[in-house]
GROMACS .gro file of N, CA and C in nm:
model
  525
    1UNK      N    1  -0.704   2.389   1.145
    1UNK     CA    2  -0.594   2.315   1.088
    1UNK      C    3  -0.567   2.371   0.947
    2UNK      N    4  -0.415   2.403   0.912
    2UNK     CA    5  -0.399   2.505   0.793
    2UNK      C    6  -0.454   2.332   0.670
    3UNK      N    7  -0.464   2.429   0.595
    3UNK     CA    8  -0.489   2.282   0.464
    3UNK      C    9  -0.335   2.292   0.398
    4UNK      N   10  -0.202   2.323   0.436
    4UNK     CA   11  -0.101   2.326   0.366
    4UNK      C   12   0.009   2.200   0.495
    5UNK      N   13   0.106   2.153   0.385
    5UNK     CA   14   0.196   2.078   0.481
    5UNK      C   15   0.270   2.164   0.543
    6UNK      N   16   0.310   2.133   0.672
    6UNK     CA   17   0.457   2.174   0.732
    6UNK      C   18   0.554   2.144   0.641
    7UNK      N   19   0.674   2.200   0.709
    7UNK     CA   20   0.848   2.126   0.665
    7UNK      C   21   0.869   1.981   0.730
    8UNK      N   22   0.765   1.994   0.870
    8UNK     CA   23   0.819   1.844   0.934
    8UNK      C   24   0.709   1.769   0.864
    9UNK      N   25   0.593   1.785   0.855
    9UNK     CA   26   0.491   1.704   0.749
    9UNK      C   27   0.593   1.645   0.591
   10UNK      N   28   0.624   1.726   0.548
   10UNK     CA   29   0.673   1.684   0.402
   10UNK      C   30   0.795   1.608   0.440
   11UNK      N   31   0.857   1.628   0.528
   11UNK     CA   32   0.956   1.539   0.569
   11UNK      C   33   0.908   1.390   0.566
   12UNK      N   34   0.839   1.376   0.688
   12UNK     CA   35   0.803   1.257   0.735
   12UNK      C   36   0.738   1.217   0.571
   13UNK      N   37   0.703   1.250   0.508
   13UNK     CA   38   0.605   1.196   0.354
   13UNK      C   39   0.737   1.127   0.268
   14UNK      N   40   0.851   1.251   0.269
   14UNK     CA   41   0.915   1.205   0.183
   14UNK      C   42   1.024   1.081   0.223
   15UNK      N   43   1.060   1.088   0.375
   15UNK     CA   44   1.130   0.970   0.436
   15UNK      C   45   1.011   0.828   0.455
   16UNK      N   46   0.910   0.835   0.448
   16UNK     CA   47   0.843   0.726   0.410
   16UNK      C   48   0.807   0.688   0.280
   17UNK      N   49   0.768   0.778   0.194
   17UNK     CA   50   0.792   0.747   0.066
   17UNK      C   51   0.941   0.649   0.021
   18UNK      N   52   1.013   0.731   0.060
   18UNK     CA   53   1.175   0.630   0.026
   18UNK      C   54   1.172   0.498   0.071
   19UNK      N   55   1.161   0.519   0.209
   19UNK     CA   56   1.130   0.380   0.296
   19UNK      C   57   1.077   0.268   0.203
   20UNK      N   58   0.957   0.296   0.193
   20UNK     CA   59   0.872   0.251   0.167
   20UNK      C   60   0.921   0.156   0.000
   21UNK      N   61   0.975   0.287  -0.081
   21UNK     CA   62   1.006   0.229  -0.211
   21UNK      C   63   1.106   0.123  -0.209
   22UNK      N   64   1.187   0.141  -0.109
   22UNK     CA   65   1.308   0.055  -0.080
   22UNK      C   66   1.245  -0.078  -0.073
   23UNK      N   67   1.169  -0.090   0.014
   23UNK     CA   68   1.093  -0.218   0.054
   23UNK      C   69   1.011  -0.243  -0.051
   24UNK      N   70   0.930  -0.221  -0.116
   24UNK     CA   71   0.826  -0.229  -0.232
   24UNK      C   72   0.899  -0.278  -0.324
   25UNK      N   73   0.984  -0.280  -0.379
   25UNK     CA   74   1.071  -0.331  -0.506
   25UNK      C   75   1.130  -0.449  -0.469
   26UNK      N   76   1.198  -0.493  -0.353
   26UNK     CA   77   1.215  -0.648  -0.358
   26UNK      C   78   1.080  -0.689  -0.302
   27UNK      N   79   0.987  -0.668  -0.283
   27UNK     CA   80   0.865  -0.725  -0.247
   27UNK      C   81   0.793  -0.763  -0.369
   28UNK      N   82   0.753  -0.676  -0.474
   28UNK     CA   83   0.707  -0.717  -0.588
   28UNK      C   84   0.766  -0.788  -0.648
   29UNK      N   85   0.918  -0.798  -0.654
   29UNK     CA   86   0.954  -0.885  -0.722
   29UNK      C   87   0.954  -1.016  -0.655
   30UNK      N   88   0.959  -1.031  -0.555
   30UNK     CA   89   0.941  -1.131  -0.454
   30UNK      C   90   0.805  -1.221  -0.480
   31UNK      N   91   0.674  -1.068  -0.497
   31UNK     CA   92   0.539  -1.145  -0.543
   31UNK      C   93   0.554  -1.193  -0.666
   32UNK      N   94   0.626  -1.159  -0.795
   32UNK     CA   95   0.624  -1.222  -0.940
   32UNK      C   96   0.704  -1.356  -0.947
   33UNK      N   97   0.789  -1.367  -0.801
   33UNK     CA   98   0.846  -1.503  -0.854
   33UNK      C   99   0.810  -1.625  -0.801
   34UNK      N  100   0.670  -1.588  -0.717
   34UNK     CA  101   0.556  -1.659  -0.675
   34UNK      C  102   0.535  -1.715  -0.787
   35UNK      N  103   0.504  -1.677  -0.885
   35UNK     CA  104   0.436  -1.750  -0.992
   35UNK      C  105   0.522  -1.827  -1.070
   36UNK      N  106   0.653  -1.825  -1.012
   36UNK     CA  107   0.751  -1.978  -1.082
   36UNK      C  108   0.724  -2.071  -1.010
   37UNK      N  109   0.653  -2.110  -0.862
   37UNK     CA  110   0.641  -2.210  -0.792
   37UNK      C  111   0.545  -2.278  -0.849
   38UNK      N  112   0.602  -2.362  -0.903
   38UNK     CA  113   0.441  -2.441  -0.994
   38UNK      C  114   0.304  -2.490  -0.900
   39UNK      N  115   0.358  -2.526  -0.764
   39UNK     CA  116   0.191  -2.587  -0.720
   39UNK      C  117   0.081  -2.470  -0.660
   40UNK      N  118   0.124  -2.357  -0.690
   40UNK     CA  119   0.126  -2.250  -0.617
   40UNK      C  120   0.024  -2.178  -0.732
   41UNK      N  121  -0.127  -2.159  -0.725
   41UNK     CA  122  -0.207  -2.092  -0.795
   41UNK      C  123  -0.182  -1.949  -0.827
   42UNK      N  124  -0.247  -1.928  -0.975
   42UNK     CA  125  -0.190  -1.789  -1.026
   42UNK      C  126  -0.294  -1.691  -0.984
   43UNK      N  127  -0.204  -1.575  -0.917
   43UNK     CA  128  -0.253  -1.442  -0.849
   43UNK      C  129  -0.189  -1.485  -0.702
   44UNK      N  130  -0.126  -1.557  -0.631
   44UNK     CA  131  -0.068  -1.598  -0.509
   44UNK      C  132   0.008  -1.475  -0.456
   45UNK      N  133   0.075  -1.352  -0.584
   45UNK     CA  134   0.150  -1.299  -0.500
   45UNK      C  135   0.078  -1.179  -0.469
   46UNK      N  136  -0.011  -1.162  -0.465
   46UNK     CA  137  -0.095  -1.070  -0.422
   46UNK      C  138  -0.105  -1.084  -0.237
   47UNK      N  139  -0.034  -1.188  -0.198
   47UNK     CA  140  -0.038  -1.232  -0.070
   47UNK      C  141   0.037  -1.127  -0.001
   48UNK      N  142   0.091  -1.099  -0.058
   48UNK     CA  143   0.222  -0.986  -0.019
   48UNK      C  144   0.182  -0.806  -0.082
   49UNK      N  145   0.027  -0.795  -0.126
   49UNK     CA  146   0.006  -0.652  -0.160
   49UNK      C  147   0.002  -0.572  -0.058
   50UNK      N  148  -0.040  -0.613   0.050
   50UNK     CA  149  -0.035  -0.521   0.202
   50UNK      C  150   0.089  -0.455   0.258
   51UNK      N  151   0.211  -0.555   0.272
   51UNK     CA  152   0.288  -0.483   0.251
   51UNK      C  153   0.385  -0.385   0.171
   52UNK      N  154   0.342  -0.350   0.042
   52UNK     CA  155   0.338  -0.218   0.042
   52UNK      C  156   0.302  -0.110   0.084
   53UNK      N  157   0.190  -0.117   0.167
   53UNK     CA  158   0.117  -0.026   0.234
   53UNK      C  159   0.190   0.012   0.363
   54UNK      N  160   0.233  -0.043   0.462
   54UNK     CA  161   0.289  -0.010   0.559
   54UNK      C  162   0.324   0.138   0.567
   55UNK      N  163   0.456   0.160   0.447
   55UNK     CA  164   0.450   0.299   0.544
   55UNK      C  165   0.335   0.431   0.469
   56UNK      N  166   0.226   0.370   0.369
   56UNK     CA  167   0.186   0.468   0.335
   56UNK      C  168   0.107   0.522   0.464
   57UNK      N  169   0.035   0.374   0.549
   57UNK     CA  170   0.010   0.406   0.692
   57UNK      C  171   0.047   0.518   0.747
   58UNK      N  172   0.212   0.426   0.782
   58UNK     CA  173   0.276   0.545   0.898
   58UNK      C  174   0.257   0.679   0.869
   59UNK      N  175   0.309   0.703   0.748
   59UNK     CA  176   0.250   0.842   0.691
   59UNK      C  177   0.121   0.920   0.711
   60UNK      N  178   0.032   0.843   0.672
   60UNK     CA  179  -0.130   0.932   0.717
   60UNK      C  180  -0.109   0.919   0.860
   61UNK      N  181  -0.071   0.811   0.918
   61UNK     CA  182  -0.085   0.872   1.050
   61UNK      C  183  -0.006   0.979   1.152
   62UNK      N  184   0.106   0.938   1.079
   62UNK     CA  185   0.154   1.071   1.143
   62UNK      C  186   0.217   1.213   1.091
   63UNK      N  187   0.093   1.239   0.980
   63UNK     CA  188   0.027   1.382   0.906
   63UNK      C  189  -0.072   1.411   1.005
   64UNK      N  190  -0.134   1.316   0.974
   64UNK     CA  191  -0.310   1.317   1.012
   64UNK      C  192  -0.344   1.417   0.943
   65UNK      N  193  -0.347   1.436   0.777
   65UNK     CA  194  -0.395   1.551   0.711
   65UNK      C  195  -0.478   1.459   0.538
   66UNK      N  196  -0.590   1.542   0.533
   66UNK     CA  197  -0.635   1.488   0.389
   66UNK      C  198  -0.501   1.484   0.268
   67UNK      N  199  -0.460   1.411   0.200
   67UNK     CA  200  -0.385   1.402   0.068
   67UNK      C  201  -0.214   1.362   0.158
   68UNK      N  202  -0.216   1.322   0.238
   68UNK     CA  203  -0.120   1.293   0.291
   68UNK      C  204  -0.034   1.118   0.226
   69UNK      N  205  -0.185   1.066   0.253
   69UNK     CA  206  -0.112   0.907   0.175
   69UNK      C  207  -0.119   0.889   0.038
   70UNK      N  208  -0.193   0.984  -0.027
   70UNK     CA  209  -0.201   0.971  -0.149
   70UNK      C  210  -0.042   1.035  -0.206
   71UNK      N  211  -0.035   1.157  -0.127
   71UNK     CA  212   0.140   1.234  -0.166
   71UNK      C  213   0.237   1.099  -0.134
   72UNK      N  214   0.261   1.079  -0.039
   72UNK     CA  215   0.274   0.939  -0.001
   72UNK      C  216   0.337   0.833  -0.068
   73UNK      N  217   0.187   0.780  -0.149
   73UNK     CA  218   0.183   0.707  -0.240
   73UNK      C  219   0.259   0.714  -0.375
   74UNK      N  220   0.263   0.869  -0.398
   74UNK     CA  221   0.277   0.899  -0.571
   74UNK      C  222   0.414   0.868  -0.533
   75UNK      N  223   0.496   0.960  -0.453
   75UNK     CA  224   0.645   0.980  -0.454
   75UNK      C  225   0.730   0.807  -0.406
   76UNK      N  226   0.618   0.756  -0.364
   76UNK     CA  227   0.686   0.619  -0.351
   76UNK      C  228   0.709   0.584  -0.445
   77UNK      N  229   0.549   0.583  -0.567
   77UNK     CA  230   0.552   0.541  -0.639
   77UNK      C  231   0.682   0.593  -0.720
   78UNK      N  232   0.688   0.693  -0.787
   78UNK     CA  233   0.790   0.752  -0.836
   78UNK      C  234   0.941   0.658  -0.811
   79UNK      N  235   0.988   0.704  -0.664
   79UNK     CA  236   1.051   0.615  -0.588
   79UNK      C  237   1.092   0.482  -0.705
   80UNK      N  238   0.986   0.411  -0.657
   80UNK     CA  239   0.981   0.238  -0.713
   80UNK      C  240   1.019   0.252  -0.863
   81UNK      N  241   0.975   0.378  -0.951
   81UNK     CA  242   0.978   0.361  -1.062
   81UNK      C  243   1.134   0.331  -1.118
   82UNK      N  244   1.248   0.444  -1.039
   82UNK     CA  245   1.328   0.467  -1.045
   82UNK      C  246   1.429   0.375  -1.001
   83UNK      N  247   1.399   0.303  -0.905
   83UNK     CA  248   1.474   0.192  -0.867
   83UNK      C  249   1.398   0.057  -0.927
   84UNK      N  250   1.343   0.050  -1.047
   84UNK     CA  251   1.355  -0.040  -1.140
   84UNK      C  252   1.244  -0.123  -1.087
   85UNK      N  253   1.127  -0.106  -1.003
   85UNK     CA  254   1.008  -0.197  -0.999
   85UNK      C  255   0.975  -0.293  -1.189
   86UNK      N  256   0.956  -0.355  -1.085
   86UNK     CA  257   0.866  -0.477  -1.265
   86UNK      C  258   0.766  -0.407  -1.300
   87UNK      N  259   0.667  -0.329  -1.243
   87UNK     CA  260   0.536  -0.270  -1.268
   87UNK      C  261   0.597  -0.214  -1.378
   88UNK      N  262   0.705  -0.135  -1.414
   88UNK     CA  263   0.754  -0.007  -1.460
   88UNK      C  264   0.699   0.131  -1.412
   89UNK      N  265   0.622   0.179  -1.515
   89UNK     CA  266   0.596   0.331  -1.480
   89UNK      C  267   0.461   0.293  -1.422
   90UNK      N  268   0.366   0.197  -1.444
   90UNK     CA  269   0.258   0.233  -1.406
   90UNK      C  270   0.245   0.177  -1.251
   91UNK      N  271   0.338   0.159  -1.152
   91UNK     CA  272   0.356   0.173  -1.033
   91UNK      C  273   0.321   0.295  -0.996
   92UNK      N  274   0.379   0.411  -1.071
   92UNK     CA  275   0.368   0.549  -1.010
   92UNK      C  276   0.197   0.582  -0.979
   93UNK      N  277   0.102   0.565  -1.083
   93UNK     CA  278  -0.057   0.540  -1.100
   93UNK      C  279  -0.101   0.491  -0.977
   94UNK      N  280  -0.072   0.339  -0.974
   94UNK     CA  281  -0.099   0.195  -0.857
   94UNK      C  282  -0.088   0.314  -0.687
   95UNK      N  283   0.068   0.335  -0.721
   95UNK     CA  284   0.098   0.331  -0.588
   95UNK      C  285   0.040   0.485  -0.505
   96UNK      N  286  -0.004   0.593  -0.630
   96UNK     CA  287  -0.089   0.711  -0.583
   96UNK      C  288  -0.240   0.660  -0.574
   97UNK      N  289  -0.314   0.565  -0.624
   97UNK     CA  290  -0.421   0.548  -0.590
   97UNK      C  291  -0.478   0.482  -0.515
   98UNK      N  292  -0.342   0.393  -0.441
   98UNK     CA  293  -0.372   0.288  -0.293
   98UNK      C  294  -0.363   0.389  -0.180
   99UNK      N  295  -0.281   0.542  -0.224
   99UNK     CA  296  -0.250   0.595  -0.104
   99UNK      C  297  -0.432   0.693  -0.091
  100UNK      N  298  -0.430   0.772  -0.210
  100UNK     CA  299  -0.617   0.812  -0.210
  100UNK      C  300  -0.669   0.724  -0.187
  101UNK      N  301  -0.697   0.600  -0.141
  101UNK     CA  302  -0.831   0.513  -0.089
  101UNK      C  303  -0.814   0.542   0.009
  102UNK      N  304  -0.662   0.498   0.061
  102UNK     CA  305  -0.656   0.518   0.222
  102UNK      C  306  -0.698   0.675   0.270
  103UNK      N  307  -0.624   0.737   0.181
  103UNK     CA  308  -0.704   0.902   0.216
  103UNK      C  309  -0.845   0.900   0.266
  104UNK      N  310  -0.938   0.826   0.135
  104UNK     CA  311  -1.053   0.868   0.096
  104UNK      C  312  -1.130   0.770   0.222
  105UNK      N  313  -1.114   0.723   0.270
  105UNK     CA  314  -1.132   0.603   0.372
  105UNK      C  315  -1.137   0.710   0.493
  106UNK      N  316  -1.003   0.737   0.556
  106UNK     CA  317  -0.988   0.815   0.689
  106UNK      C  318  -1.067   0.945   0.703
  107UNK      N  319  -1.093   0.965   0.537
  107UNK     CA  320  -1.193   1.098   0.618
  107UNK      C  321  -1.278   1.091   0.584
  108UNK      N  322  -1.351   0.984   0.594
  108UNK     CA  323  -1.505   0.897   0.582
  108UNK      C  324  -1.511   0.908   0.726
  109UNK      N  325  -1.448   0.770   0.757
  109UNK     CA  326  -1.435   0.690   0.875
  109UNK      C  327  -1.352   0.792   1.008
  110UNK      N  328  -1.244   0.835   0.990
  110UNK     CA  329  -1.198   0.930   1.046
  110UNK      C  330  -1.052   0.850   1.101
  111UNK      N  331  -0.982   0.912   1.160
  111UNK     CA  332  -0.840   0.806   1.179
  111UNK      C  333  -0.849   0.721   1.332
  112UNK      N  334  -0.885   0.602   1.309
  112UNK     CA  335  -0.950   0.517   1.374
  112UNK      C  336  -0.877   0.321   1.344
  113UNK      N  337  -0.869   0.264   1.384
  113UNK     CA  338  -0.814   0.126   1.395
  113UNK      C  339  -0.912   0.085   1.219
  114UNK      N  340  -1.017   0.076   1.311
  114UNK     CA  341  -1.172   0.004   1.176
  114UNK      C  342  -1.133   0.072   1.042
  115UNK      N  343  -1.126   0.243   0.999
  115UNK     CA  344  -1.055   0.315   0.861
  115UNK      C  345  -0.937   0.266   0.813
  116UNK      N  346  -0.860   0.227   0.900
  116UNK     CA  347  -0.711   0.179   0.832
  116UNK      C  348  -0.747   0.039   0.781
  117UNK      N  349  -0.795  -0.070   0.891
  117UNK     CA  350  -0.825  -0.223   0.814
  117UNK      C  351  -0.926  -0.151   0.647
  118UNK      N  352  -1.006  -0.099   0.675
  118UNK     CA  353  -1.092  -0.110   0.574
  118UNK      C  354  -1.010  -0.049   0.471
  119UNK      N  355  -0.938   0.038   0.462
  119UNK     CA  356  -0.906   0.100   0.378
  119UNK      C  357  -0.762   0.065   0.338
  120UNK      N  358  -0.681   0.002   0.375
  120UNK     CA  359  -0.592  -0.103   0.383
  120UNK      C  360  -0.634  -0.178   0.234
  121UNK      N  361  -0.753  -0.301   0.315
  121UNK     CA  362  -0.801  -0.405   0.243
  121UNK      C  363  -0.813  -0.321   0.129
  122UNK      N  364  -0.929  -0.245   0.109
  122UNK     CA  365  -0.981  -0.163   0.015
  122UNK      C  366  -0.845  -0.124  -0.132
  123UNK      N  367  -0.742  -0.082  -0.062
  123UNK     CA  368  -0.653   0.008  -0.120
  123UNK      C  369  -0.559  -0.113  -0.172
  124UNK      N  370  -0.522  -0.225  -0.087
  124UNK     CA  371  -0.496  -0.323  -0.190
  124UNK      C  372  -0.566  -0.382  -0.258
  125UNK      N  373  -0.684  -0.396  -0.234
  125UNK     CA  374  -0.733  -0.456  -0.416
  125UNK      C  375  -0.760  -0.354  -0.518
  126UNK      N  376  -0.704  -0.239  -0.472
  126UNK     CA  377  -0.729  -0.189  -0.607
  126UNK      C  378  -0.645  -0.219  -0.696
  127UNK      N  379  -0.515  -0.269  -0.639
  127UNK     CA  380  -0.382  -0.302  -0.747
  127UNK      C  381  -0.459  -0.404  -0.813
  128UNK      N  382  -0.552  -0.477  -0.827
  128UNK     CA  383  -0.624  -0.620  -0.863
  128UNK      C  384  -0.642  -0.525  -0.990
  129UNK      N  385  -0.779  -0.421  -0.939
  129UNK     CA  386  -0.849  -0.384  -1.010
  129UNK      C  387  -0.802  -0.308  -1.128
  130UNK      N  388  -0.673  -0.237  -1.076
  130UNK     CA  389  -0.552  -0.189  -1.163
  130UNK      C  390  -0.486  -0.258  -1.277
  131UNK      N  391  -0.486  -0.402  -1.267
  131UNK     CA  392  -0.445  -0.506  -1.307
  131UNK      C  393  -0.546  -0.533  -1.426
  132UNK      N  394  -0.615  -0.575  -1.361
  132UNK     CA  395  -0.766  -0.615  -1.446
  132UNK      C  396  -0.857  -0.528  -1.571
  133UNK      N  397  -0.843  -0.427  -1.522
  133UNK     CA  398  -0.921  -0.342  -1.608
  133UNK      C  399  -0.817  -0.262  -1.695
  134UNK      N  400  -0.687  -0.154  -1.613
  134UNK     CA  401  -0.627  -0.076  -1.688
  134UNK      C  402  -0.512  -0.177  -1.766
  135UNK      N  403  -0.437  -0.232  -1.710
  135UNK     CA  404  -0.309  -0.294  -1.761
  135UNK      C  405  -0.395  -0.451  -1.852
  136UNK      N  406  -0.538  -0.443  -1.855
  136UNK     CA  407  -0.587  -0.543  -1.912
  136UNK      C  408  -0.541  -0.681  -1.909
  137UNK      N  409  -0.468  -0.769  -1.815
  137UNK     CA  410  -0.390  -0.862  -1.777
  137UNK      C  411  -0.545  -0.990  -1.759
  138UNK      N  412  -0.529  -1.089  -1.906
  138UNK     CA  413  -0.693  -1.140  -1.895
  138UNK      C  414  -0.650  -1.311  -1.847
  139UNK      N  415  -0.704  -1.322  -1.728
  139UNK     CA  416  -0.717  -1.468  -1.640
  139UNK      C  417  -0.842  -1.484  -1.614
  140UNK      N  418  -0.816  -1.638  -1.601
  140UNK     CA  419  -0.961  -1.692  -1.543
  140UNK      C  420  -1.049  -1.597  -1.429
  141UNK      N  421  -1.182  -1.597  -1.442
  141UNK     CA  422  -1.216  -1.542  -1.301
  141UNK      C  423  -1.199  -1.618  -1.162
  142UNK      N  424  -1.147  -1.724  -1.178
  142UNK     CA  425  -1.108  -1.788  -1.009
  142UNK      C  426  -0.945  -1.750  -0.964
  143UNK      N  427  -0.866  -1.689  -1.116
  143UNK     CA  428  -0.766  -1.690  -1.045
  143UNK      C  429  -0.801  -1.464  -1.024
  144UNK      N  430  -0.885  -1.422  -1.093
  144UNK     CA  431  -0.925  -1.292  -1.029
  144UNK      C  432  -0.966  -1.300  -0.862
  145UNK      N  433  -1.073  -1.412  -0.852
  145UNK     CA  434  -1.145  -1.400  -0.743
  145UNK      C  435  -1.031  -1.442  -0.621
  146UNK      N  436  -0.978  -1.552  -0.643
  146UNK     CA  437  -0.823  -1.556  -0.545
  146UNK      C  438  -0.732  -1.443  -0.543
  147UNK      N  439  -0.697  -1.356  -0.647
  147UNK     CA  440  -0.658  -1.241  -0.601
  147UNK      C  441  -0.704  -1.122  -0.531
  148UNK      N  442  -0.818  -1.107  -0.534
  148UNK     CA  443  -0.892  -1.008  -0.529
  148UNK      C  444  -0.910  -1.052  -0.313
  149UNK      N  445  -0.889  -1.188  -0.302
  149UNK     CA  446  -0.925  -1.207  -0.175
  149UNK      C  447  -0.793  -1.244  -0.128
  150UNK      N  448  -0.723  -1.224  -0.177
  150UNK     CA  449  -0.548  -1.247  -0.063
  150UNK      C  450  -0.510  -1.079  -0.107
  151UNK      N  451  -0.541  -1.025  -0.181
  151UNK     CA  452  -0.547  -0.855  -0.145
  151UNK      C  453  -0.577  -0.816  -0.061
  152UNK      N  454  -0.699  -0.792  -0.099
  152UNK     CA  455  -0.791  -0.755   0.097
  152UNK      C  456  -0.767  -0.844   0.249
  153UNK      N  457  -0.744  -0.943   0.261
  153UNK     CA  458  -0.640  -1.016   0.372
  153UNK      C  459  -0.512  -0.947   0.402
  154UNK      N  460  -0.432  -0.965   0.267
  154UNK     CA  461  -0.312  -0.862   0.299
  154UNK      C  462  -0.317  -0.732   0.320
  155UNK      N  463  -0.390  -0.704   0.285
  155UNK     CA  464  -0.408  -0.518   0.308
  155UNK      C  465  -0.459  -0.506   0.467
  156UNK      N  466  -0.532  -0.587   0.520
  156UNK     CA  467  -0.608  -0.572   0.622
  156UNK      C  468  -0.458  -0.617   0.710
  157UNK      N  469  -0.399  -0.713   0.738
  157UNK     CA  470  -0.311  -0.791   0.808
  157UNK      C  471  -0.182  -0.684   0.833
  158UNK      N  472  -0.088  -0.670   0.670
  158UNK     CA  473   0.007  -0.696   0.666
  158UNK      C  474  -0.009  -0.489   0.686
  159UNK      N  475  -0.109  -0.467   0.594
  159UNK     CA  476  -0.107  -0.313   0.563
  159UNK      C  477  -0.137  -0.251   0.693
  160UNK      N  478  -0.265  -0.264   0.728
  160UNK     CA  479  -0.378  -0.200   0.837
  160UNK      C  480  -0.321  -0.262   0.964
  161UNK      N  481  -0.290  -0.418   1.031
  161UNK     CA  482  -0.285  -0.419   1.111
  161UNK      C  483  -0.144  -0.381   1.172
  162UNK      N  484  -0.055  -0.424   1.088
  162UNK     CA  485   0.102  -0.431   1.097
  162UNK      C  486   0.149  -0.253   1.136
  163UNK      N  487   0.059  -0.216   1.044
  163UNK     CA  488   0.093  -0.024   1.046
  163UNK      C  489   0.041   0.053   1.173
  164UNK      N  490  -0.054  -0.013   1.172
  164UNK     CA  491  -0.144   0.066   1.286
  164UNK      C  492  -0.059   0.035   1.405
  165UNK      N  493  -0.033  -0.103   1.404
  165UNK     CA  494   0.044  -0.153   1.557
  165UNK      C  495   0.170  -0.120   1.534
  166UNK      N  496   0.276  -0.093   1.458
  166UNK     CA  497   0.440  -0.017   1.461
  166UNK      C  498   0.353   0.130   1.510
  167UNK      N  499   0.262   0.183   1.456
  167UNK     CA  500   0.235   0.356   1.481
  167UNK      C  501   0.207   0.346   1.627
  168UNK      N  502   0.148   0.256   1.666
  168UNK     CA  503   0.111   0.246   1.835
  168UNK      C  504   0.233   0.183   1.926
  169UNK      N  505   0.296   0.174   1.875
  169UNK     CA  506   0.446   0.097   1.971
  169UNK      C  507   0.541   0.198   1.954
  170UNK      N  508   0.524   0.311   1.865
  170UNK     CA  509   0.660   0.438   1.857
  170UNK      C  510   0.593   0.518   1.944
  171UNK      N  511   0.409   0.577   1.938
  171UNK     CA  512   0.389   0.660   1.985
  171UNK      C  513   0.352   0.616   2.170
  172UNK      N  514   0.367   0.491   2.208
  172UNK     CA  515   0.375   0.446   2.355
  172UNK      C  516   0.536   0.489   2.372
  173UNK      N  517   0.605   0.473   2.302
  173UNK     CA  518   0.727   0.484   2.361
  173UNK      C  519   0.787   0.665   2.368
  174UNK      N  520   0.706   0.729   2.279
  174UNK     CA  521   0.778   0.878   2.247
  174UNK      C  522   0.694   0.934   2.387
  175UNK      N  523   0.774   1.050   2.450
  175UNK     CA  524   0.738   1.160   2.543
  175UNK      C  525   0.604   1.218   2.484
   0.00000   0.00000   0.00000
């Protein structure tokens, strides 16, 4: 297997990248206005970090090449930056280092149902951890520990399971 992309590889990266950004920007903003619902505990919109992931999915899976979701990731990120995400610029960071977990995951594990949940979950809490440590954003630790666990739910659900099963319902249907 060459270690370089095709023309149809970079394709499929960069039409999911777009995809992807399209959707990612009313989603985040969607998660920040979670936190105007007053009965509604802070870190709630983390409920919705998985789906960002979706098409970084579709993407690794249908590369099936190392640095695929991480490329993925950046140009989404990029993407998002440009069409005015709330993150601002440091989306571009977030959204290349959810796509390297998932990388760094599949060629552990190998491209498999179990690598995507794990690395899904995995790859959304890092936006937590992104949160927490780099962008220094300082909350209680219960409203960390509630984020940190509707991340990994969403990543597993919305990211891993949602992706894996659209990638298995195109490729039952294609020749």
């Amino acid at each position: 297997m060459s270690p370089y992309f095709s023309t149809k590889q970079l394709s499929l990266i960069i039409v999911f990248s777009a995809l992807g950004a399209i959707a990612s920007v009313p989603i985040g903003h969607l998660g920040n206005y979670l936190k105007a619902i007053p009965f509604l505990p802070l870190g709630t919109g983390q409920i919705l970090a998985g789906l960002h992931l979706i098409m970084v999915v579709l993407a690794a899976l249908y590369v099936k090449k190392p640095g695929a979701a991480a490329m993925t990731g950046a140009v989404k990120g990029l993407a998002e930056a440009v069409l005015f995400s709330f993150h601002g610029l440091s989306v571009i960071v977030m959204s290349a280092i959810q796509g390297a977990i998932i990388d760094a995951v599949l060629a552990i594990m190998g491209y498999n149902t179990k690598a995507i949940l794990v690395g899904c979950g995995l790859s959304a809490a890092s936006n937590v951890v992104f949160i927490q440590f780099f962008i220094g954003m300082h909350f209680p630790l219960e409203a960390y520990v509630l984020m940190y666990v509707l991340a990994v739910v969403s990543g597993v659900v919305f990211g891993g399971y949602t992706g894996n099963k659209l990638y298995q319902m195109v490729e039952e249907r294609l020749p």
